[in-house]
Amino acid sequence: MPRRPRRPTLRVLAVSVLLALGQLVPGGHVAAQGMLAPLTADQLSHRLAREVFGYLPYWELDSGTDAYLRYDLLSTIAFFGIGIRSDGSLDTTTSGYRAYLSDLASSIIEKAHAAGVRTIITFQSFGTTRNAAFFSNPAAQATFVQQAVALMSLRGADGANLDIEGLESTYFPAFGALTGALRQAALAVNPNAEISVATNANTSGARMAAVAIANGADRAFLMGYNYRGVSSSPVGSIDPLVRADGGLSLSKSLDLYASYGVPLERVLLGLPYYGRTWPTGSADLRAARQTDTATYGGSTIFYPSTLPASAAGATFDYDSLEQAARLVRYDPVKATWVQSYYNDPLTLAAKIALTNTRNLAGTGIWALGYDRGQPGYWDAIANAYGAPTVTSVTIAAAPADLGQVPPPDTTPSPSPTPSPTLAPGQTPPPDTTPSPSPDPTASPAPPIVPSITPLPGVTNSTSVTIATTWLDGAAPTSDIRLSNDGITWSGWQPLSPLVPWSLVAGGPDGVRTVSVQLRGASGALSRVATGSVVLDSTPPVTTAPAAIPPLRAVTAPTSLPVRVAWSATDATAGVAAFGLEVSTDGGSYAPVPLASRTAASAVLRLAFGHAYRFRVTPVDLAGNVGAPVEGPTTTIAPVQDASRAIGYSAGWRRVTSPAASGGTTTYATAKGASATFRFTGRGIAILGALGPTRGAARVFIDGAAAGSLGEYAATGASRRVVYARTFPVAGSHTIRIQVAGTSGHPRIDLDAFLVLR
């Protein structure tokens, strides 16, 4: 990294920091000032759209530095730098060390922290020999980590930067391990510490960045300069956006880093605030360099801060391809053209823009101070990063796609009488079912579906609206763009609080995330914000409603309570409501009230001799209406105990019972006594009488065991459902009940069989 001529010696602390044994200064200014404290997480500034990391070399630290710095446009100030000896100890004899412990540095640290800007230390080691000795010595590395963290603690550092230059690839793994060890030690002292590494723009830099980040480095500072050097020919930009000859450039270096697995969102694109001057054979753009340095002189570093004096007698233009400002003048003394290539605010802005288009962590500056006295450099950062802030992103179904459900059918229609859930011993309400009269001319009515308000955060359509709130940045917010994957973006469009958008179609339902980015009138881009919504485009599915008499339910002389039940599934949002309807004797469907919107059953009383059919329609929380599903037609046909269709074995007796459904019951007490009934239907129920003398019986259907029935109860009751069974389809079946002979109360009463057809 090029340095400027040394400035006057700084006044430093009157003491040194003794770190060889991990000891800090016992007195002097450090003790008087107290230890500086790093920033807390809440104190860190987030005013910029991306990070701005600036190296502040010791030779640029003077009484004018504070006035020069724009703390509002910086994220990190990296003091440069403190050397690492081959034994791992810090070199406390250098100007960089003294500058870092100076009163001026303390003032900069305090003001930066007041603005939420991180201040960190740069630890540097240059040269293959020194680096080989250091990185081959684990004890030396441990010494460095100990002393580095001690100094960071003393100066309230928010992290550290490692600038290792001239490292053989053999030591890349050790470099990565050192980065990780330093980070872990720093985090143990400061949980918000960040560790970064400075790496060059070529293959070795990409490999070092990859291994450092793999070991925990928070950022890699890609040193995007020195693409051309002293002996380059043709001459040109030292940090070309693209290279005229197709060679390595800023764009290609980023591709190179990505190819080695470096996550670009953790890369800082380091840009030079300096340029280079060469003697050339002509005034042509990117002309050949004069190779006779004895006659024409050699290449030198060009600093923008030397303007306008350095531009005397020169013409100014741009290399629009490589994005560099150019000064061209003729030196009559040496009889040669002289060309200078550097970044001015315009070319700097073009390169900072690359950090936005490639979604980098931000930009880096080598070095703060090199642009002193020149307008526009800070503005280039402000225009790029002084961005609006997205405060919320809410995704909702587009109003036209919320889905309209049919209004309830208010046409009168015969319907069964709803019945509450009955407990043993309860008396059913009187049977008031009217005689149905179907209308053969009626058209099938659409299903009656309960209207719902879709659950917030859920949509059944890929057509949505994006509601965004924001805070303006340096300029008014003007545009918005959207993306379904954070990679492929829509075009910019004028900003509106509510923007229509289409989610990714196809694929399974589930969470969809939309990325939102805002742009200020100055071109500054906000950080990408995201909002999520659950896409549920699949309607719920329900089973057919089936009617079965509840056990111990009380029958009336001409009707029977049944429980109509179903189940439903919805893979994503969940079921919100059901609509249950009934058709009587082929008439129009009429709504059946449910205990709640999500109740999956209802108890109703069905009159004997009439045909009932139930239909259920599910709705999910996204507003999807499932297909209505009809159950089988159900007709209840009673077969009294005295019917000849029932075959009794020996041991059964018939008695008159006014409370029985048919006026009589047939009972048995002998173990093994059986009654057999053959029927055709889709279900069967048995009515019996309950009481303290009643017992149990085994049930067989089509010769196979099918459970049991029990009639025992503490108090007597008549016309109770003691057994019920349904079948998937209607068919012919034989049911046989066999008295179990329960000890002490063996009696079984048969009142009637109820066939569900």
PDB file of C-alpha atoms in Angstrom, residues 222-411:
ATOM      1  CA  LEU A 222     -10.197  -6.784  -1.597  1.00  0.00           C
ATOM      2  CA  MET A 223      -7.297  -4.462  -2.365  1.00  0.00           C
ATOM      3  CA  GLY A 224      -8.628  -3.350  -5.729  1.00  0.00           C
ATOM      4  CA  TYR A 225      -5.578  -1.448  -6.868  1.00  0.00           C
ATOM      5  CA  ASN A 226      -2.100  -1.897  -8.350  1.00  0.00           C
ATOM      6  CA  TYR A 227      -3.551  -3.604 -11.417  1.00  0.00           C
ATOM      7  CA  ARG A 228      -0.875  -1.537 -13.147  1.00  0.00           C
ATOM      8  CA  GLY A 229       2.471  -0.714 -11.606  1.00  0.00           C
ATOM      9  CA  VAL A 230       5.758   0.996 -12.213  1.00  0.00           C
ATOM     10  CA  SER A 231       6.676  -1.062 -15.273  1.00  0.00           C
ATOM     11  CA  SER A 232       3.232  -1.466 -16.835  1.00  0.00           C
ATOM     12  CA  SER A 233       2.867  -0.781 -20.540  1.00  0.00           C
ATOM     13  CA  PRO A 234       0.555   0.360 -21.898  1.00  0.00           C
ATOM     14  CA  VAL A 235      -0.280   2.645 -19.008  1.00  0.00           C
ATOM     15  CA  GLY A 236      -3.746   3.205 -17.623  1.00  0.00           C
ATOM     16  CA  SER A 237      -5.973   2.910 -14.595  1.00  0.00           C
ATOM     17  CA  ILE A 238      -4.516   1.199 -11.533  1.00  0.00           C
ATOM     18  CA  ASP A 239      -8.055  -0.007 -10.652  1.00  0.00           C
ATOM     19  CA  PRO A 240      -9.888  -0.506 -13.957  1.00  0.00           C
ATOM     20  CA  LEU A 241     -13.569  -1.266 -13.756  1.00  0.00           C
ATOM     21  CA  VAL A 242     -12.953  -3.417 -16.809  1.00  0.00           C
ATOM     22  CA  ARG A 243      -9.639  -3.838 -18.580  1.00  0.00           C
ATOM     23  CA  ALA A 244      -9.225  -2.600 -22.148  1.00  0.00           C
ATOM     24  CA  ASP A 245      -6.887  -5.493 -22.939  1.00  0.00           C
ATOM     25  CA  GLY A 246      -9.163  -8.039 -21.235  1.00  0.00           C
ATOM     26  CA  GLY A 247      -6.821  -8.513 -18.294  1.00  0.00           C
ATOM     27  CA  LEU A 248      -7.572  -8.574 -14.581  1.00  0.00           C
ATOM     28  CA  SER A 249      -9.875  -5.805 -13.388  1.00  0.00           C
ATOM     29  CA  LEU A 250     -12.163  -5.004 -10.485  1.00  0.00           C
ATOM     30  CA  SER A 251     -15.003  -6.909 -12.125  1.00  0.00           C
ATOM     31  CA  LYS A 252     -12.848  -9.942 -12.866  1.00  0.00           C
ATOM     32  CA  SER A 253     -11.352  -9.957  -9.388  1.00  0.00           C
ATOM     33  CA  LEU A 254     -14.832 -10.228  -7.936  1.00  0.00           C
ATOM     34  CA  ASP A 255     -15.530 -13.123 -10.297  1.00  0.00           C
ATOM     35  CA  LEU A 256     -12.269 -14.692  -9.177  1.00  0.00           C
ATOM     36  CA  TYR A 257     -13.169 -14.332  -5.505  1.00  0.00           C
ATOM     37  CA  ALA A 258     -16.586 -15.863  -6.125  1.00  0.00           C
ATOM     38  CA  SER A 259     -15.011 -18.789  -7.989  1.00  0.00           C
ATOM     39  CA  TYR A 260     -12.972 -19.603  -4.873  1.00  0.00           C
ATOM     40  CA  GLY A 261     -16.088 -19.644  -2.734  1.00  0.00           C
ATOM     41  CA  VAL A 262     -15.712 -16.227  -1.150  1.00  0.00           C
ATOM     42  CA  PRO A 263     -19.202 -14.929  -0.323  1.00  0.00           C
ATOM     43  CA  LEU A 264     -19.305 -11.553  -2.039  1.00  0.00           C
ATOM     44  CA  GLU A 265     -21.717 -10.162   0.527  1.00  0.00           C
ATOM     45  CA  ARG A 266     -18.746 -10.260   2.933  1.00  0.00           C
ATOM     46  CA  VAL A 267     -16.306  -8.538   0.569  1.00  0.00           C
ATOM     47  CA  LEU A 268     -15.317  -4.870   0.820  1.00  0.00           C
ATOM     48  CA  LEU A 269     -14.155  -3.484  -2.518  1.00  0.00           C
ATOM     49  CA  GLY A 270     -11.046  -1.506  -1.641  1.00  0.00           C
ATOM     50  CA  LEU A 271     -10.577   1.469  -3.967  1.00  0.00           C
ATOM     51  CA  PRO A 272      -7.514   3.705  -4.280  1.00  0.00           C
ATOM     52  CA  TYR A 273      -7.698   7.368  -3.432  1.00  0.00           C
ATOM     53  CA  TYR A 274      -4.461   7.717  -5.374  1.00  0.00           C
ATOM     54  CA  GLY A 275      -3.262   7.063  -8.897  1.00  0.00           C
ATOM     55  CA  ARG A 276      -0.092   6.681 -10.891  1.00  0.00           C
ATOM     56  CA  THR A 277       1.957   8.827 -13.291  1.00  0.00           C
ATOM     57  CA  TRP A 278       4.105   7.497 -16.173  1.00  0.00           C
ATOM     58  CA  PRO A 279       6.207   9.036 -18.941  1.00  0.00           C
ATOM     59  CA  THR A 280       4.693   7.863 -22.241  1.00  0.00           C
ATOM     60  CA  GLY A 281       5.649   7.840 -25.877  1.00  0.00           C
ATOM     61  CA  SER A 282       2.537   9.776 -26.938  1.00  0.00           C
ATOM     62  CA  ALA A 283      -0.518  11.545 -25.601  1.00  0.00           C
ATOM     63  CA  ASP A 284      -2.764   8.703 -26.708  1.00  0.00           C
ATOM     64  CA  LEU A 285      -5.076   7.068 -24.201  1.00  0.00           C
ATOM     65  CA  ARG A 286      -3.354   4.062 -22.653  1.00  0.00           C
ATOM     66  CA  ALA A 287      -0.134   4.863 -24.535  1.00  0.00           C
ATOM     67  CA  ALA A 288       3.067   2.842 -24.225  1.00  0.00           C
ATOM     68  CA  ARG A 289       5.343   3.644 -21.282  1.00  0.00           C
ATOM     69  CA  GLN A 290       8.772   5.178 -21.882  1.00  0.00           C
ATOM     70  CA  THR A 291      11.194   2.434 -20.881  1.00  0.00           C
ATOM     71  CA  ASP A 292      14.320   4.617 -20.682  1.00  0.00           C
ATOM     72  CA  THR A 293      13.939   5.760 -17.084  1.00  0.00           C
ATOM     73  CA  ALA A 294      17.354   7.406 -17.064  1.00  0.00           C
ATOM     74  CA  THR A 295      16.195   9.826 -19.762  1.00  0.00           C
ATOM     75  CA  TYR A 296      12.505  10.182 -19.123  1.00  0.00           C
ATOM     76  CA  GLY A 297      12.149   9.320 -15.443  1.00  0.00           C
ATOM     77  CA  GLY A 298      10.122   6.583 -13.839  1.00  0.00           C
ATOM     78  CA  SER A 299       6.610   6.113 -12.588  1.00  0.00           C
ATOM     79  CA  THR A 300       5.407   7.884  -9.451  1.00  0.00           C
ATOM     80  CA  ILE A 301       2.336   7.869  -7.192  1.00  0.00           C
ATOM     81  CA  PHE A 302      -0.242  10.561  -7.921  1.00  0.00           C
ATOM     82  CA  TYR A 303      -2.314  11.996  -5.054  1.00  0.00           C
ATOM     83  CA  PRO A 304      -5.542  13.906  -5.785  1.00  0.00           C
ATOM     84  CA  SER A 305      -4.772  16.147  -2.826  1.00  0.00           C
ATOM     85  CA  THR A 306      -1.967  17.683  -4.901  1.00  0.00           C
ATOM     86  CA  LEU A 307      -4.520  19.173  -7.259  1.00  0.00           C
ATOM     87  CA  PRO A 308      -4.818  21.711  -8.775  1.00  0.00           C
ATOM     88  CA  ALA A 309      -1.087  22.400  -8.708  1.00  0.00           C
ATOM     89  CA  SER A 310      -0.247  19.017 -10.216  1.00  0.00           C
ATOM     90  CA  ALA A 311      -2.563  19.703 -13.140  1.00  0.00           C
ATOM     91  CA  ALA A 312      -0.713  22.839 -14.270  1.00  0.00           C
ATOM     92  CA  GLY A 313      -0.162  22.744 -18.000  1.00  0.00           C
ATOM     93  CA  ALA A 314      -2.090  19.490 -18.399  1.00  0.00           C
ATOM     94  CA  THR A 315      -5.241  18.611 -20.277  1.00  0.00           C
ATOM     95  CA  PHE A 316      -7.931  16.605 -18.527  1.00  0.00           C
ATOM     96  CA  ASP A 317     -10.167  13.850 -19.840  1.00  0.00           C
ATOM     97  CA  TYR A 318     -11.570  10.414 -18.969  1.00  0.00           C
ATOM     98  CA  ASP A 319     -10.947   6.823 -19.861  1.00  0.00           C
ATOM     99  CA  SER A 320     -14.635   5.945 -20.062  1.00  0.00           C
ATOM    100  CA  LEU A 321     -13.987   2.224 -20.525  1.00  0.00           C
ATOM    101  CA  GLU A 322     -11.672   1.602 -17.590  1.00  0.00           C
ATOM    102  CA  GLN A 323     -13.233   4.485 -15.631  1.00  0.00           C
ATOM    103  CA  ALA A 324     -10.277   6.688 -14.774  1.00  0.00           C
ATOM    104  CA  ALA A 325      -9.636  10.407 -14.773  1.00  0.00           C
ATOM    105  CA  ARG A 326      -6.566  11.336 -16.858  1.00  0.00           C
ATOM    106  CA  LEU A 327      -4.155  14.246 -16.905  1.00  0.00           C
ATOM    107  CA  VAL A 328      -1.860  14.603 -19.929  1.00  0.00           C
ATOM    108  CA  ARG A 329       0.958  17.122 -20.264  1.00  0.00           C
ATOM    109  CA  TYR A 330       4.147  17.473 -22.235  1.00  0.00           C
ATOM    110  CA  ASP A 331       7.453  17.783 -20.358  1.00  0.00           C
ATOM    111  CA  PRO A 332       9.701  19.910 -22.577  1.00  0.00           C
ATOM    112  CA  VAL A 333      12.720  19.378 -20.354  1.00  0.00           C
ATOM    113  CA  LYS A 334      12.643  15.587 -20.730  1.00  0.00           C
ATOM    114  CA  ALA A 335      10.968  15.734 -24.131  1.00  0.00           C
ATOM    115  CA  THR A 336       8.237  13.269 -23.205  1.00  0.00           C
ATOM    116  CA  TRP A 337       4.550  13.037 -22.598  1.00  0.00           C
ATOM    117  CA  VAL A 338       3.479  12.442 -19.018  1.00  0.00           C
ATOM    118  CA  GLN A 339       0.139  10.810 -18.144  1.00  0.00           C
ATOM    119  CA  SER A 340      -1.547  10.473 -14.748  1.00  0.00           C
ATOM    120  CA  TYR A 341      -4.497   8.117 -14.133  1.00  0.00           C
ATOM    121  CA  TYR A 342      -6.505   8.356 -10.921  1.00  0.00           C
ATOM    122  CA  ASN A 343     -10.005   8.356  -9.473  1.00  0.00           C
ATOM    123  CA  ASP A 344     -11.943  11.554  -9.288  1.00  0.00           C
ATOM    124  CA  PRO A 345     -15.459  11.633  -7.766  1.00  0.00           C
ATOM    125  CA  LEU A 346     -17.087  10.623 -11.058  1.00  0.00           C
ATOM    126  CA  THR A 347     -14.984   7.509 -11.664  1.00  0.00           C
ATOM    127  CA  LEU A 348     -15.067   6.680  -7.971  1.00  0.00           C
ATOM    128  CA  ALA A 349     -18.873   6.694  -8.112  1.00  0.00           C
ATOM    129  CA  ALA A 350     -18.841   4.255 -11.039  1.00  0.00           C
ATOM    130  CA  LYS A 351     -16.727   1.828  -9.024  1.00  0.00           C
ATOM    131  CA  ILE A 352     -18.709   2.236  -5.825  1.00  0.00           C
ATOM    132  CA  ALA A 353     -21.768   1.394  -7.922  1.00  0.00           C
ATOM    133  CA  LEU A 354     -20.186  -2.015  -8.507  1.00  0.00           C
ATOM    134  CA  THR A 355     -20.666  -2.757  -4.808  1.00  0.00           C
ATOM    135  CA  ASN A 356     -24.390  -2.268  -5.273  1.00  0.00           C
ATOM    136  CA  THR A 357     -24.776  -4.266  -8.458  1.00  0.00           C
ATOM    137  CA  ARG A 358     -22.679  -7.156  -7.055  1.00  0.00           C
ATOM    138  CA  ASN A 359     -24.259  -6.954  -3.591  1.00  0.00           C
ATOM    139  CA  LEU A 360     -20.959  -6.543  -1.762  1.00  0.00           C
ATOM    140  CA  ALA A 361     -20.630  -5.676   1.908  1.00  0.00           C
ATOM    141  CA  GLY A 362     -19.483  -2.219   0.895  1.00  0.00           C
ATOM    142  CA  THR A 363     -16.540  -0.179  -0.258  1.00  0.00           C
ATOM    143  CA  GLY A 364     -13.056   0.353   1.169  1.00  0.00           C
ATOM    144  CA  ILE A 365     -10.763   3.351   1.002  1.00  0.00           C
ATOM    145  CA  TRP A 366      -6.995   3.379   0.703  1.00  0.00           C
ATOM    146  CA  ALA A 367      -6.415   5.782   2.153  1.00  0.00           C
ATOM    147  CA  LEU A 368      -8.340   8.343   4.150  1.00  0.00           C
ATOM    148  CA  GLY A 369      -6.727  11.742   3.660  1.00  0.00           C
ATOM    149  CA  TYR A 370      -5.460  11.252   0.117  1.00  0.00           C
ATOM    150  CA  ASP A 371      -8.357  13.367  -1.192  1.00  0.00           C
ATOM    151  CA  ARG A 372      -7.995  16.251   1.242  1.00  0.00           C
ATOM    152  CA  GLY A 373      -9.043  19.566  -0.150  1.00  0.00           C
ATOM    153  CA  GLN A 374     -10.822  17.992  -3.119  1.00  0.00           C
ATOM    154  CA  PRO A 375     -14.601  18.266  -3.374  1.00  0.00           C
ATOM    155  CA  GLY A 376     -16.847  15.400  -4.347  1.00  0.00           C
ATOM    156  CA  TYR A 377     -15.199  12.296  -2.898  1.00  0.00           C
ATOM    157  CA  TRP A 378     -17.420  12.145   0.167  1.00  0.00           C
ATOM    158  CA  ASP A 379     -20.380  13.047  -2.021  1.00  0.00           C
ATOM    159  CA  ALA A 380     -19.733   9.966  -4.149  1.00  0.00           C
ATOM    160  CA  ILE A 381     -20.216   7.853  -1.034  1.00  0.00           C
ATOM    161  CA  ALA A 382     -23.239   9.804   0.131  1.00  0.00           C
ATOM    162  CA  ASN A 383     -24.916   9.474  -3.256  1.00  0.00           C
ATOM    163  CA  ALA A 384     -24.310   5.735  -3.322  1.00  0.00           C
ATOM    164  CA  TYR A 385     -24.936   4.810   0.293  1.00  0.00           C
ATOM    165  CA  GLY A 386     -26.903   7.630   1.906  1.00  0.00           C
ATOM    166  CA  ALA A 387     -29.905   5.501   1.221  1.00  0.00           C
ATOM    167  CA  PRO A 388     -33.503   5.184   2.281  1.00  0.00           C
ATOM    168  CA  THR A 389     -34.327   2.657   4.965  1.00  0.00           C
ATOM    169  CA  VAL A 390     -37.079   0.085   4.578  1.00  0.00           C
ATOM    170  CA  THR A 391     -38.963  -0.129   7.869  1.00  0.00           C
ATOM    171  CA  SER A 392     -41.534  -2.802   7.003  1.00  0.00           C
ATOM    172  CA  VAL A 393     -42.645  -5.093   4.193  1.00  0.00           C
ATOM    173  CA  THR A 394     -46.136  -6.595   4.319  1.00  0.00           C
ATOM    174  CA  ILE A 395     -47.464  -8.997   1.699  1.00  0.00           C
ATOM    175  CA  ALA A 396     -51.173  -9.567   1.235  1.00  0.00           C
ATOM    176  CA  ALA A 397     -53.463 -11.064  -1.352  1.00  0.00           C
ATOM    177  CA  ALA A 398     -54.449  -8.627  -4.065  1.00  0.00           C
ATOM    178  CA  PRO A 399     -57.996  -7.400  -3.337  1.00  0.00           C
ATOM    179  CA  ALA A 400     -59.407  -8.839  -6.560  1.00  0.00           C
ATOM    180  CA  ASP A 401     -58.026 -12.244  -5.705  1.00  0.00           C
ATOM    181  CA  LEU A 402     -59.334 -12.676  -2.221  1.00  0.00           C
ATOM    182  CA  GLY A 403     -62.048 -14.919  -3.630  1.00  0.00           C
ATOM    183  CA  GLN A 404     -65.755 -14.291  -3.445  1.00  0.00           C
ATOM    184  CA  VAL A 405     -67.879 -16.985  -1.878  1.00  0.00           C
ATOM    185  CA  PRO A 406     -71.522 -17.500  -2.831  1.00  0.00           C
ATOM    186  CA  PRO A 407     -74.040 -15.843  -0.521  1.00  0.00           C
ATOM    187  CA  PRO A 408     -75.982 -18.140   1.779  1.00  0.00           C
ATOM    188  CA  ASP A 409     -79.000 -19.866   0.197  1.00  0.00           C
ATOM    189  CA  THR A 410     -82.012 -18.490   2.041  1.00  0.00           C
ATOM    190  CA  THR A 411     -84.594 -20.523   0.120  1.00  0.00           C
TER     191      THR A 411
END
